[in-house]
Short mmCIF file of C-alpha atoms in Angstrom, two decimals:
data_model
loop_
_atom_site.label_atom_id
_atom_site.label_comp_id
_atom_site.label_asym_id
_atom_site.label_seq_id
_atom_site.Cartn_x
_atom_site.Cartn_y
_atom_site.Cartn_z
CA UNK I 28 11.61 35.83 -9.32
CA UNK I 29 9.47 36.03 -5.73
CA UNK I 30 7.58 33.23 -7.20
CA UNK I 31 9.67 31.43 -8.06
CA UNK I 32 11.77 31.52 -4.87
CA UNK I 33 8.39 31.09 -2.85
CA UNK I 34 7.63 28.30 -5.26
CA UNK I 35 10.95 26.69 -4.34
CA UNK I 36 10.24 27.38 -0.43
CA UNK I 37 7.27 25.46 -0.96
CA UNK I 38 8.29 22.48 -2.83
CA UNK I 39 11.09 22.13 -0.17
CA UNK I 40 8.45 22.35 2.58
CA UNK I 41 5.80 19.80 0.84
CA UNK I 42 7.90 17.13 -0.92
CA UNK I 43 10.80 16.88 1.88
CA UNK I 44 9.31 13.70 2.77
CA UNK I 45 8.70 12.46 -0.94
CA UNK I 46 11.23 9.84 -2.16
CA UNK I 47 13.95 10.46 -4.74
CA UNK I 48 12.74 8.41 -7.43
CA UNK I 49 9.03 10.14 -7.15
CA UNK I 50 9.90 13.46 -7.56
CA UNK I 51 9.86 13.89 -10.34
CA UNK I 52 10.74 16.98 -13.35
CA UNK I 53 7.49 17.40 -14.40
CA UNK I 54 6.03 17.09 -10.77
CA UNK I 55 8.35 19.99 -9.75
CA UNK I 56 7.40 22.28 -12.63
CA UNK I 57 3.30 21.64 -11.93
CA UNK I 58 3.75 22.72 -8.50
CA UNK I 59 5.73 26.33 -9.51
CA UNK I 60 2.63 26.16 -12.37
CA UNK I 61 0.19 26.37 -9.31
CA UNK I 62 1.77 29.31 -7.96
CA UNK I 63 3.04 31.31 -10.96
CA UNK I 64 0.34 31.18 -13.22
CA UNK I 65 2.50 31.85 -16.10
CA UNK I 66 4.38 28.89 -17.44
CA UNK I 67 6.22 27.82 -20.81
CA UNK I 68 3.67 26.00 -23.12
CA UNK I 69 6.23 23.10 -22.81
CA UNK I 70 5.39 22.94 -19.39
CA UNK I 71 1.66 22.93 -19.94
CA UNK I 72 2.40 19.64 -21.84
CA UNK I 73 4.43 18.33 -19.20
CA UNK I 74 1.14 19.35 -17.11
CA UNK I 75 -1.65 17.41 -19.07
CA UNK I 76 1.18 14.43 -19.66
CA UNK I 77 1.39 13.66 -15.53
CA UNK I 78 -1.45 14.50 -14.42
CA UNK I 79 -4.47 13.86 -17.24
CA UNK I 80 -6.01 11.11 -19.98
CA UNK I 81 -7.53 13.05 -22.16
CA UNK I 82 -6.95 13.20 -25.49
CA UNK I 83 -5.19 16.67 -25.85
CA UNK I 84 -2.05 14.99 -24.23
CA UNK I 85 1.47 15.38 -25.95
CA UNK I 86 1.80 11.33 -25.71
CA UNK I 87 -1.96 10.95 -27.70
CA UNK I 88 -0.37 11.71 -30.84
CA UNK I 89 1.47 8.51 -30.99
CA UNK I 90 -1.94 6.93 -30.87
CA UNK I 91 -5.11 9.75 -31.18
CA UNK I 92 -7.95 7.86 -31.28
CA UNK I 93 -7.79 6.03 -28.10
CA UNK I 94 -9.85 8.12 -26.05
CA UNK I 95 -12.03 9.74 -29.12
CA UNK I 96 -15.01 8.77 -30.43
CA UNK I 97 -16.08 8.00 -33.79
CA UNK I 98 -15.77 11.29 -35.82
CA UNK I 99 -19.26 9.98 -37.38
CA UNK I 100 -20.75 11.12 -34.15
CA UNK I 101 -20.38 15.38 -34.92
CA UNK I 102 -23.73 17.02 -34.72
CA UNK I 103 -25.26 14.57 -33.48
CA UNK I 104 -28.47 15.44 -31.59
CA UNK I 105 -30.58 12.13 -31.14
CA UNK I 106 -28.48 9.56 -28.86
CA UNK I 107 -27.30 6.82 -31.20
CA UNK I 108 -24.92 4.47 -29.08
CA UNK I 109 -23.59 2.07 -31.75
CA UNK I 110 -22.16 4.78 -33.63
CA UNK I 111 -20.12 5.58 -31.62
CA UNK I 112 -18.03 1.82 -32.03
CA UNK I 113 -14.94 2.24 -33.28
CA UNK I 114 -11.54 -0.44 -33.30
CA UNK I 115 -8.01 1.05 -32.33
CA UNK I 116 -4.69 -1.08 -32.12
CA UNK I 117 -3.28 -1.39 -28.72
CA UNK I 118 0.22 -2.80 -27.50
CA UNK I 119 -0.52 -6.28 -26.18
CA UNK I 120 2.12 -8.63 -24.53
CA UNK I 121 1.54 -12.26 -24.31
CA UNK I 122 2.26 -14.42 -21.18
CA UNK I 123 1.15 -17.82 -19.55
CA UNK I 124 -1.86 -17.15 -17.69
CA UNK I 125 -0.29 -18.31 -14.34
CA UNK I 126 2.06 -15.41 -14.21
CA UNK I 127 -0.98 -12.92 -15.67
CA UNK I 128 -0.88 -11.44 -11.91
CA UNK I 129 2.89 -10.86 -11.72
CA UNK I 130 3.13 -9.51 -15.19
CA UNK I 131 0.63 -6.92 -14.10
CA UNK I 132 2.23 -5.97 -10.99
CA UNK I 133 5.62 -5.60 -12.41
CA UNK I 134 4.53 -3.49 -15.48
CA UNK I 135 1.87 -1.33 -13.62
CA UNK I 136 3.08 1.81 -15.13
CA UNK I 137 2.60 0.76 -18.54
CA UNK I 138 -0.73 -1.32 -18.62
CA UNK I 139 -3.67 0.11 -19.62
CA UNK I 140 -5.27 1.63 -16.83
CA UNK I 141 -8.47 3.41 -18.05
CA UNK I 142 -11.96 2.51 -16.71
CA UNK I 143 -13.83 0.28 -18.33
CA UNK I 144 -11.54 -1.41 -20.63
CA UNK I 145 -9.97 -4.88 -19.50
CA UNK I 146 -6.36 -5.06 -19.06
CA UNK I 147 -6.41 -8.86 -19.40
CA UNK I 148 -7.75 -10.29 -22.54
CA UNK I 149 -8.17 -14.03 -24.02
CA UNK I 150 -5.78 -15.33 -26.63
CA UNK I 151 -8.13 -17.35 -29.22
CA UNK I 152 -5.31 -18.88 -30.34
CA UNK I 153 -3.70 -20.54 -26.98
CA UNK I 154 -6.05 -21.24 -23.98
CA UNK I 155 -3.35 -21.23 -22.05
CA UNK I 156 -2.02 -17.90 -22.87
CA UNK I 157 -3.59 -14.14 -22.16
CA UNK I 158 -2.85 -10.94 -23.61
CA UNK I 159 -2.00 -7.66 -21.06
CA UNK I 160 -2.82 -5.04 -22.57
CA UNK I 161 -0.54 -1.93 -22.52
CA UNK I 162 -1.23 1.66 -22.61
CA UNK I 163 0.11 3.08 -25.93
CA UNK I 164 0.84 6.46 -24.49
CA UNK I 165 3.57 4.53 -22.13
CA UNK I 166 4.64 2.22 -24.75
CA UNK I 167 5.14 4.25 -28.00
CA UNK I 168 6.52 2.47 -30.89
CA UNK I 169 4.94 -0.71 -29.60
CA UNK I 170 8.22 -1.31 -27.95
CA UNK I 171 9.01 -1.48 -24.26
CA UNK I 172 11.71 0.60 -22.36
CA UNK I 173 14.89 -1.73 -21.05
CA UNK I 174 14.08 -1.44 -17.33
CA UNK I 175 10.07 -2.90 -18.43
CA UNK I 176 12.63 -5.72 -20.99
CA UNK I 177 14.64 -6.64 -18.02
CA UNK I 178 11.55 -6.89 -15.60
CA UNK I 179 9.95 -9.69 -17.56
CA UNK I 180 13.57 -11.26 -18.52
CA UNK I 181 12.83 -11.93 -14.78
CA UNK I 182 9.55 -13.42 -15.22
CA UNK I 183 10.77 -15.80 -18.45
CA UNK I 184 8.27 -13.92 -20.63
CA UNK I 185 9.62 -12.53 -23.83
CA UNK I 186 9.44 -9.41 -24.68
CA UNK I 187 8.15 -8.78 -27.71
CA UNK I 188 5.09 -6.42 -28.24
CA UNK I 189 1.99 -7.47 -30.23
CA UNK I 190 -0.11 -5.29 -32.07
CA UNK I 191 -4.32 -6.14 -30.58
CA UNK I 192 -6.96 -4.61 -32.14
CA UNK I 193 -9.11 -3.40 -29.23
CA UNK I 194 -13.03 -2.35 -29.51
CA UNK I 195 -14.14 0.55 -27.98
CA UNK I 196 -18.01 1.38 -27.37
CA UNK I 197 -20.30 4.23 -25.83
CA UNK I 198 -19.72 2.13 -22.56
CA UNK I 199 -15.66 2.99 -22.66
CA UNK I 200 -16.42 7.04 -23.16
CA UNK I 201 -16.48 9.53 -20.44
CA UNK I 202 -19.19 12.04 -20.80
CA UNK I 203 -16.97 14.76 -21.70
CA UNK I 204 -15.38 12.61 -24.36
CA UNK I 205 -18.81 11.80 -25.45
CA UNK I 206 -20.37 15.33 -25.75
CA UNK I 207 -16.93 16.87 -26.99
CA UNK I 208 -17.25 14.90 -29.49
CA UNK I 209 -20.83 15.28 -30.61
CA UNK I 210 -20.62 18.84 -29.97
CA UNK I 211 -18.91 21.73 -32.81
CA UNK I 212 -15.62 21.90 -32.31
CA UNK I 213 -14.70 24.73 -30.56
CA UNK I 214 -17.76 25.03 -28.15
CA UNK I 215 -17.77 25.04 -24.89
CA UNK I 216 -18.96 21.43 -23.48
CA UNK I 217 -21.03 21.23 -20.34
CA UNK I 218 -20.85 17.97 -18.46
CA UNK I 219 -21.10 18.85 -14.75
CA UNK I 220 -24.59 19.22 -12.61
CA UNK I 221 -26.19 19.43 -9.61
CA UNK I 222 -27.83 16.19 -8.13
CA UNK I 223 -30.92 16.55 -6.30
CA UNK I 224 -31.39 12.97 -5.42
CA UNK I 225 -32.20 11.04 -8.37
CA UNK I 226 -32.46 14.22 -10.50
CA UNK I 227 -29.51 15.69 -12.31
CA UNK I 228 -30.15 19.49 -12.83
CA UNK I 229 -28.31 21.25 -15.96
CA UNK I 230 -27.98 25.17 -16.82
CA UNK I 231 -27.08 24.79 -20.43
CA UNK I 232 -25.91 27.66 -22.82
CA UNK I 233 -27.55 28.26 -25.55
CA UNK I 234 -25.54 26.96 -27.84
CA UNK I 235 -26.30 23.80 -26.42
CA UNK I 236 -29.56 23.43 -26.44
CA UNK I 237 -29.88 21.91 -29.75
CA UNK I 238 -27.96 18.60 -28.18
CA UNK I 239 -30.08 19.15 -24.74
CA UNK I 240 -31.92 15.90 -25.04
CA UNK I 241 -28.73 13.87 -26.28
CA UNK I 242 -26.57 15.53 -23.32
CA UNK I 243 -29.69 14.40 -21.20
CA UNK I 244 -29.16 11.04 -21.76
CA UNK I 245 -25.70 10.93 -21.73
CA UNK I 246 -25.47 12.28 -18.13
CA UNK I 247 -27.85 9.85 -17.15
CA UNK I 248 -25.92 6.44 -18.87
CA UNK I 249 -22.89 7.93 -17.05
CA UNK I 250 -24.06 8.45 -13.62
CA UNK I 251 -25.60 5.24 -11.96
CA UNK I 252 -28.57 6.31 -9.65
CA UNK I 253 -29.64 9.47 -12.35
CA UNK I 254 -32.62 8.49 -13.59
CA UNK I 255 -34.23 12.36 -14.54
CA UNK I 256 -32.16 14.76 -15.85
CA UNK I 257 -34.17 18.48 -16.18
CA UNK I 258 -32.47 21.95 -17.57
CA UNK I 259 -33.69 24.84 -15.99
CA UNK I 260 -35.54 27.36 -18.54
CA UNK I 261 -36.04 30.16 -16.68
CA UNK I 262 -34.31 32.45 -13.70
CA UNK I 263 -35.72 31.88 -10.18
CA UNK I 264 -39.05 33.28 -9.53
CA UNK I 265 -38.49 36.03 -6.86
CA UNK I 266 -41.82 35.00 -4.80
CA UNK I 267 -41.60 31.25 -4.91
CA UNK I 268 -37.90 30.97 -5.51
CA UNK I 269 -38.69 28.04 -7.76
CA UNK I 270 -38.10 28.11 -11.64
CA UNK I 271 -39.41 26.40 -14.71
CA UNK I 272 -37.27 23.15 -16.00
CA UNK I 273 -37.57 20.60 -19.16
CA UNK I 274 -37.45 17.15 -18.26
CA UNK I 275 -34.28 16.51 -20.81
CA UNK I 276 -34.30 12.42 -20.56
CA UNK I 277 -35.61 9.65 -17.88
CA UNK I 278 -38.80 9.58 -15.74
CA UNK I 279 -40.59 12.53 -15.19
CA UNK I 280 -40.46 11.94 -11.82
CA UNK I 281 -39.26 15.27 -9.74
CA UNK I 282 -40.42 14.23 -5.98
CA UNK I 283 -37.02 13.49 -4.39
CA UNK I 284 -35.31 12.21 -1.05
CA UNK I 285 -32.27 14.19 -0.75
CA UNK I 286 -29.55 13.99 2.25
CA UNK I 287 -27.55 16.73 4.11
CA UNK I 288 -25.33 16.56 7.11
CA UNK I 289 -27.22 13.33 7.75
CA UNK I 290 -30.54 14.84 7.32
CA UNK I 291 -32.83 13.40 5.28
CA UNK I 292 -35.72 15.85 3.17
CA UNK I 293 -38.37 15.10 0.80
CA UNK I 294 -39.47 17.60 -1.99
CA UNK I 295 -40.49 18.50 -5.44
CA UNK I 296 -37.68 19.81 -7.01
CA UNK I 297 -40.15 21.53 -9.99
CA UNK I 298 -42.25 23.50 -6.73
CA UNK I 299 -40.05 24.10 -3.93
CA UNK I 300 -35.80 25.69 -3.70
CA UNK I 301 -33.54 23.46 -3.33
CA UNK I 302 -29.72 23.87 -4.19
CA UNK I 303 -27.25 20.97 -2.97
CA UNK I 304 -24.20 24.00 -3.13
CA UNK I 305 -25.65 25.41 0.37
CA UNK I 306 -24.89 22.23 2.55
CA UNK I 307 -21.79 24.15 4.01
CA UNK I 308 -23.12 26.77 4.68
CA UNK I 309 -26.32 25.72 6.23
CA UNK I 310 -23.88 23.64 8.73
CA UNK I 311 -22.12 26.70 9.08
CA UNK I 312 -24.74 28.46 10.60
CA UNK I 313 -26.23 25.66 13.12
CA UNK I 314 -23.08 25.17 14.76
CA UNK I 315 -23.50 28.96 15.98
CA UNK I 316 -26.20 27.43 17.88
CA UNK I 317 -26.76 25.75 21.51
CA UNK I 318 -29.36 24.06 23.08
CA UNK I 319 -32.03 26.13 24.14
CA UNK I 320 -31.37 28.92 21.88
CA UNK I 321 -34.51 30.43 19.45
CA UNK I 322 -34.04 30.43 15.87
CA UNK I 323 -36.68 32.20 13.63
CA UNK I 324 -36.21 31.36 9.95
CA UNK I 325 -37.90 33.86 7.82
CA UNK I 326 -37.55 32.25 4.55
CA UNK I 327 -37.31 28.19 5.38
CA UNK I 328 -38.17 26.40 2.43
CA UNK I 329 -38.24 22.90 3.20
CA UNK I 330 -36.51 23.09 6.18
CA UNK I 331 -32.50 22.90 6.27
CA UNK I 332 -31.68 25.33 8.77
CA UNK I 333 -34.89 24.85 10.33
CA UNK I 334 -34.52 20.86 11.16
CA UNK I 335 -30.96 20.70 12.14
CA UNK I 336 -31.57 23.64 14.65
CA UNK I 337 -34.50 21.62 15.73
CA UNK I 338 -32.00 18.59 16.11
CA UNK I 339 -29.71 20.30 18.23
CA UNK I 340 -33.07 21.18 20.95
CA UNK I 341 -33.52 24.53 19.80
CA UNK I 342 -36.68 26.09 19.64
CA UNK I 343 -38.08 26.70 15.95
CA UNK I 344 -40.09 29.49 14.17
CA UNK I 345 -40.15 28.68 10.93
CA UNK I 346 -41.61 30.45 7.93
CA UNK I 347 -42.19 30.53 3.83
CA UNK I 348 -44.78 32.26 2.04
CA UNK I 349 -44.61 29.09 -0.90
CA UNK I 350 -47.35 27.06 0.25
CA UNK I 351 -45.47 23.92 -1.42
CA UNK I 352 -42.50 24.91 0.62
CA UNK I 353 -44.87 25.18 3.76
CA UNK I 354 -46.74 21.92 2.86
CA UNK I 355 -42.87 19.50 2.18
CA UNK I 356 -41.22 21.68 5.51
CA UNK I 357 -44.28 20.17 7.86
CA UNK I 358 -43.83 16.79 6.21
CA UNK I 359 -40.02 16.94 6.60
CA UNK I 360 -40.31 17.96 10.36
CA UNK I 361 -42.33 14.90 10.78
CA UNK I 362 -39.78 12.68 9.17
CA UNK I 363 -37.32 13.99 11.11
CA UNK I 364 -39.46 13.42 14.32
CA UNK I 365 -39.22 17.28 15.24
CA UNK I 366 -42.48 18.47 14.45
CA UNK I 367 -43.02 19.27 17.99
CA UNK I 368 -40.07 21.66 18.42
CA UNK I 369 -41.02 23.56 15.34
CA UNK I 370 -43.87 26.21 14.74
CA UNK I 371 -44.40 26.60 11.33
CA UNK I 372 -45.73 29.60 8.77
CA UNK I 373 -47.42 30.38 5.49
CA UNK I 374 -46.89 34.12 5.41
CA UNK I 375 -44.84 36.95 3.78
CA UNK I 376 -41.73 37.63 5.08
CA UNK I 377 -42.85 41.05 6.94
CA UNK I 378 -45.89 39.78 8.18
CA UNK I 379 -43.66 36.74 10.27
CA UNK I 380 -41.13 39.44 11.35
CA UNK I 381 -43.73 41.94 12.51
CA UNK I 382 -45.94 39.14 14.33
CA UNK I 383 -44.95 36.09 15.91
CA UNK I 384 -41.25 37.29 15.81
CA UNK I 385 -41.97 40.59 17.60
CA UNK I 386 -44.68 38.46 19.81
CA UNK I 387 -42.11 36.31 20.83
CA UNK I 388 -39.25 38.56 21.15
CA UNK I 389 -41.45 40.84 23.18
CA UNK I 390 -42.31 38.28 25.78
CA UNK I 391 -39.19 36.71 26.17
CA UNK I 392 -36.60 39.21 26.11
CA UNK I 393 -37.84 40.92 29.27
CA UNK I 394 -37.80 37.75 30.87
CA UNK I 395 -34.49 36.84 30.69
CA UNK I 396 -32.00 36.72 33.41
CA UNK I 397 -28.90 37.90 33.56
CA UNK I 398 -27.51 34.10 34.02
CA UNK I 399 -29.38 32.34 31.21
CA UNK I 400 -27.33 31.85 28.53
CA UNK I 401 -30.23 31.89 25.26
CA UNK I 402 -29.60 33.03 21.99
CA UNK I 403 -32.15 34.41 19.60
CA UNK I 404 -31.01 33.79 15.69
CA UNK I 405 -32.73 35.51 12.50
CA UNK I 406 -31.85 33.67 9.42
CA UNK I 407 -32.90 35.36 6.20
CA UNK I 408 -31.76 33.42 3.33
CA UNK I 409 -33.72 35.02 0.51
CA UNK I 410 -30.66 36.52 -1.31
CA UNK I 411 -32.24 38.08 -4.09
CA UNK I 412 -34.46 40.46 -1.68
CA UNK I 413 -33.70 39.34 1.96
CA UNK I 414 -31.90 43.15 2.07
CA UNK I 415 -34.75 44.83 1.74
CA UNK I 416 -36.74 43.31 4.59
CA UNK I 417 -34.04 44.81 7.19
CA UNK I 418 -35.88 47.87 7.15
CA UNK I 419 -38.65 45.88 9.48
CA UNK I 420 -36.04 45.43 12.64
CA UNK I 421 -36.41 49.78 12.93
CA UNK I 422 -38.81 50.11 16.21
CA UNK I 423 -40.21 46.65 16.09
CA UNK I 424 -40.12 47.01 20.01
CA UNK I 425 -41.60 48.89 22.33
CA UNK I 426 -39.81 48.94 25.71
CA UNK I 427 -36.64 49.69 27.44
CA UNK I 428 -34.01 47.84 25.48
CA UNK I 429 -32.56 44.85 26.59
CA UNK I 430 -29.03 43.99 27.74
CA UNK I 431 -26.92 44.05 24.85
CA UNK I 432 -25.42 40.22 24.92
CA UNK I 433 -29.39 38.98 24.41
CA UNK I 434 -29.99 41.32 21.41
CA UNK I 435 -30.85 39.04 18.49
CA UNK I 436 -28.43 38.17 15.90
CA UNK I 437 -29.19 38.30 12.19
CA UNK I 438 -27.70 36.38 9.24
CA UNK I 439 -28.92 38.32 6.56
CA UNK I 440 -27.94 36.49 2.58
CA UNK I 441 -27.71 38.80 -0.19
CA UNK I 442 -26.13 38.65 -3.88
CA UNK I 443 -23.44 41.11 -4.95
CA UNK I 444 -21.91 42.20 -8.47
CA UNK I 445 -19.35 45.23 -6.64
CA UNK I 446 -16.21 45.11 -6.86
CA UNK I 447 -16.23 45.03 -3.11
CA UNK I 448 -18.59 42.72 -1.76
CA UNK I 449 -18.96 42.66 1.73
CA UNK I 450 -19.10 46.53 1.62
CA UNK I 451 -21.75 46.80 -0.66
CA UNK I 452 -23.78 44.32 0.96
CA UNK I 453 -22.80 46.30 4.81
CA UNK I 454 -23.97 49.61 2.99
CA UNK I 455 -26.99 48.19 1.50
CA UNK I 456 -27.92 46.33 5.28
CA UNK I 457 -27.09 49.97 6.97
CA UNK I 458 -29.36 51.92 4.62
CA UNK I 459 -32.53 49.49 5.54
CA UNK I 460 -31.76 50.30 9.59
CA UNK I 461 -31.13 53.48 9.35
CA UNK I 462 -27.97 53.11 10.98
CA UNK I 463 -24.14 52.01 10.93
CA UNK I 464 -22.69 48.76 11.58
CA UNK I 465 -19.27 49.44 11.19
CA UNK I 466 -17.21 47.12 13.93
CA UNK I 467 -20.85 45.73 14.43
CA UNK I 468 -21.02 43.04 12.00
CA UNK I 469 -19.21 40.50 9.57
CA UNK I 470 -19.22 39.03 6.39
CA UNK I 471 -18.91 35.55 4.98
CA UNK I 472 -18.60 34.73 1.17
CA UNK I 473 -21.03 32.08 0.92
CA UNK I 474 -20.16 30.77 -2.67
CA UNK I 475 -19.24 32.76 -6.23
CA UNK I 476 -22.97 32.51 -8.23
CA UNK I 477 -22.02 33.38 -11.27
CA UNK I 478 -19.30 35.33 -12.86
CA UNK I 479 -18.88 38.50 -10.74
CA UNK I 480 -21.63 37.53 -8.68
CA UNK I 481 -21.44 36.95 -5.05
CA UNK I 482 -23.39 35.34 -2.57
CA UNK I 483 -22.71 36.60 0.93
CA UNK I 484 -23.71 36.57 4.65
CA UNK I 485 -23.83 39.30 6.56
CA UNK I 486 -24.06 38.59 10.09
CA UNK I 487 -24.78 41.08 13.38
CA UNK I 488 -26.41 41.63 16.31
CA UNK I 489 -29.54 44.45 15.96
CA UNK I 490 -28.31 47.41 17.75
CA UNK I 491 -30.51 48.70 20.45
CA UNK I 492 -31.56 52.04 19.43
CA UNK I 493 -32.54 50.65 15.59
CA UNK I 494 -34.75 47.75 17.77
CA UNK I 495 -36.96 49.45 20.39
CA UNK I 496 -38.93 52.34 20.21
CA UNK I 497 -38.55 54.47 23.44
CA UNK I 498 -42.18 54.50 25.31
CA UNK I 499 -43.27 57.94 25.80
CA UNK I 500 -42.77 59.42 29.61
#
């Protein structure tokens, strides 16, 4: 009942403005669907009805094979495109071809509207005519309503409906309609991926893998600018943080140009991380930045916190112990025409953060004046062990501590499978310094991994006594 009053509360709020005639019943019951999460199954009809094409709908049984392929095509597992032809009978209306346009903006709601598939077709028996093609889900019982009869009364076009026979192809599928269709019934069908330029990456189940080179192809038909599509075939190597893949269809081509926030990069997707999910969050963390603050980046890869930090006029220490990832982050600080604001590393993680971080740190922090307004920034972004490494920040000075506002600031990454995130990840961080950061630090949920897996940032400033090791009097 409190949903459904809050549900009401909000449909009042969001569809005040929203004409009469447009809201409609099932509109109303989708939006208390949103916020209930239990609903009548009539109402899940009413759902896929107003909102969706596919062939589940309630209105699909009036004409099922629209939107499927060829049943033929089951099991399939070597792409064969002309099997998948198949001729379905359509409502057609025929009109003059001078009043084609008018017909089609009067009867917008019932023409066929799906990709691919012309709404106007030839007559081969009258030049002069042309056949509009309806959508059978809106005209059932090839028959049109009386406000559509009285519409083209208007227009002098009669309104009888004509049945057209209508050819469908592998070019008028979706992907999803494709693979559901080639797939067992009953599995689960994968057609999303991650695009790394011209590359398409897949994680495909197992159950899958039989179809991998079919569902390979069929990404790439579907997605103009694909031209490789690769599966990855093995978890991320801890070291490297780069992972075996399959070229499934296309070139085997895996040096790409990728863009982010306007950045351009170069890589090779099979040697170096890359993952096109982190673009909000690597903006995230270079608008903490200002001009003239210091950012060391302990694990940079191929540079996307690096070169936007470098674009803003900070200065750069960048690091990776992949010597691919060292080799594409120089080449992508020349592209970006910052090489000369960036000092890049081949070394481990610890080695970087116990030398030219603690050289660095150690001659500028003393320096600074009270006034000066520069920020120091650790980014670790090696989730799977960047943890661990905290344990390097305990005494890596020697000195009388600085003033607390110029301590540096670290944005530690880390994967969790707790129950309670961003306390296990805070308990893990205090365990490696040796001390609490309760009130000291905070968490961001970066992105959900996997199910019940986390990714997280943990972000705070190194506390004084965990930094510098006292000098002895």
């Amino acid at each position: 009942l409190w949903r459904l009053g809050y549900c009401a509360r909000l449909l009042k709020t969001n569809h005040f403005r929203t004409a009469a005639s447009n809201t409609s019943f099932p509109a109303v019951w989708m939006l208390l669907a949103q916020h209930s999460g239990r609903i009548p199954e009539l109402f899940v009809v009413v759902k896929r009805n107003t909102f969706f094409t596919m062939p589940e709908t309630l209105e699909d049984k009036t004409n099922p094979e629209l939107y499927l392929p060829h049943p033929g095509v089951r099991g399939m597992t070597l792409l064969d495109r002309e099997a998948f032809k198949r001729t379905v009978v359509v409502p057609a209306l025929k009109v003059k071809k001078e009043i084609v346009h008018n017909v089609l903006k009067s009867l917008k709601q019932s023409v066929l509207q799906r990709p691919g598939l012309k709404r106007v077709v030839e007559d081969p028996e009258d030049e002069d005519s042309r056949f509009v093609i309806l959508d059978p889900h809106k005209v059932p019982e090839f028959s049109l309503g009386e406000s559509e009869q009285l519409v083209l009364k208007q227009l002098s076009v009669h309104p009888e409906v004509s049945k057209y026979r209508l050819e469908l192809t592998y070019e008028n599928f979706k992907s999803e309609e494709i693979l559901r269709a080639v797939l067992p019934e009953g599995q689960e069908v994968t057609s999303g991926f991650s695009r790394v330029g011209h590359i398409a990456h897949l994680n495909l189940r197992d159950h899958q893998l039989p179809y991998r080179h079919l569902i390979g192809q069929v990404i790439m038909d579907k997605n103009p600018g694909i031209t490789c599509v690769v599966n990855k075939t093995s978890i991320i190597d801890s070291t490297y943080r780069n992972f075996e893949m399959e070229v499934l269809a296309g070139e085997n081509n895996l040096v790409t140009k990728v863009k982010e926030n306007n950045i351009s990069y170069e890589l090779d997707f099979s040697k170096v991380y890359w993952n096109p999910r982190l673009s909000t969050e690597h903006g995230r963390i270079v608008e903490l930045l200002k001009a003239g603050d210091v950012l060391f980046d302990v694990f940079a890869g191929v540079g996307p916190f690096t070169i936007p930090a470098a674009k803003r006029k900070c200065r750069v220490f960048a690091n990776d112990l992949n010597p691919e990832s060292y080799s594409w982050l120089l080449h992508n600080c020349k592209l970006n025409k910052v090489d000369t604001k960036v000092k890049v590393f081949n070394m481990d993680g610890r080695a970087f953060l116990r030398g030219p971080v603690r050289e660095e740190l150690s001659k500028e922090l003393p320096l600074l004046k009270e006034e000066q307004k520069t920020a120091f920034h650790i980014v670790m972004n090696l989730p799977a062990l960047a943890v661990e490494f905290l344990d390097v920040f305990r005494h890596l000075l020697v000195g009388e501590p600085c003033s607390p506002a110029r301590l540096p600031t670290v944005h530690c990454y880390g994967f969790s499978k707790h129950s309670n995130p961003a306390r296990d990840i805070q308990e893990r961080a205090e365990a490696a310094l040796g001390t609490s950061l309760a009130g000291r630090c905070s968490t961001f949920l970066v992105r959900n991994v996997a199910p019940n897996k986390e990714m997280l940032c943990l972000s705070f400033q190194i506390p004084a006594d965990v930094l510098y090791k006292r000098p002895c009097p």
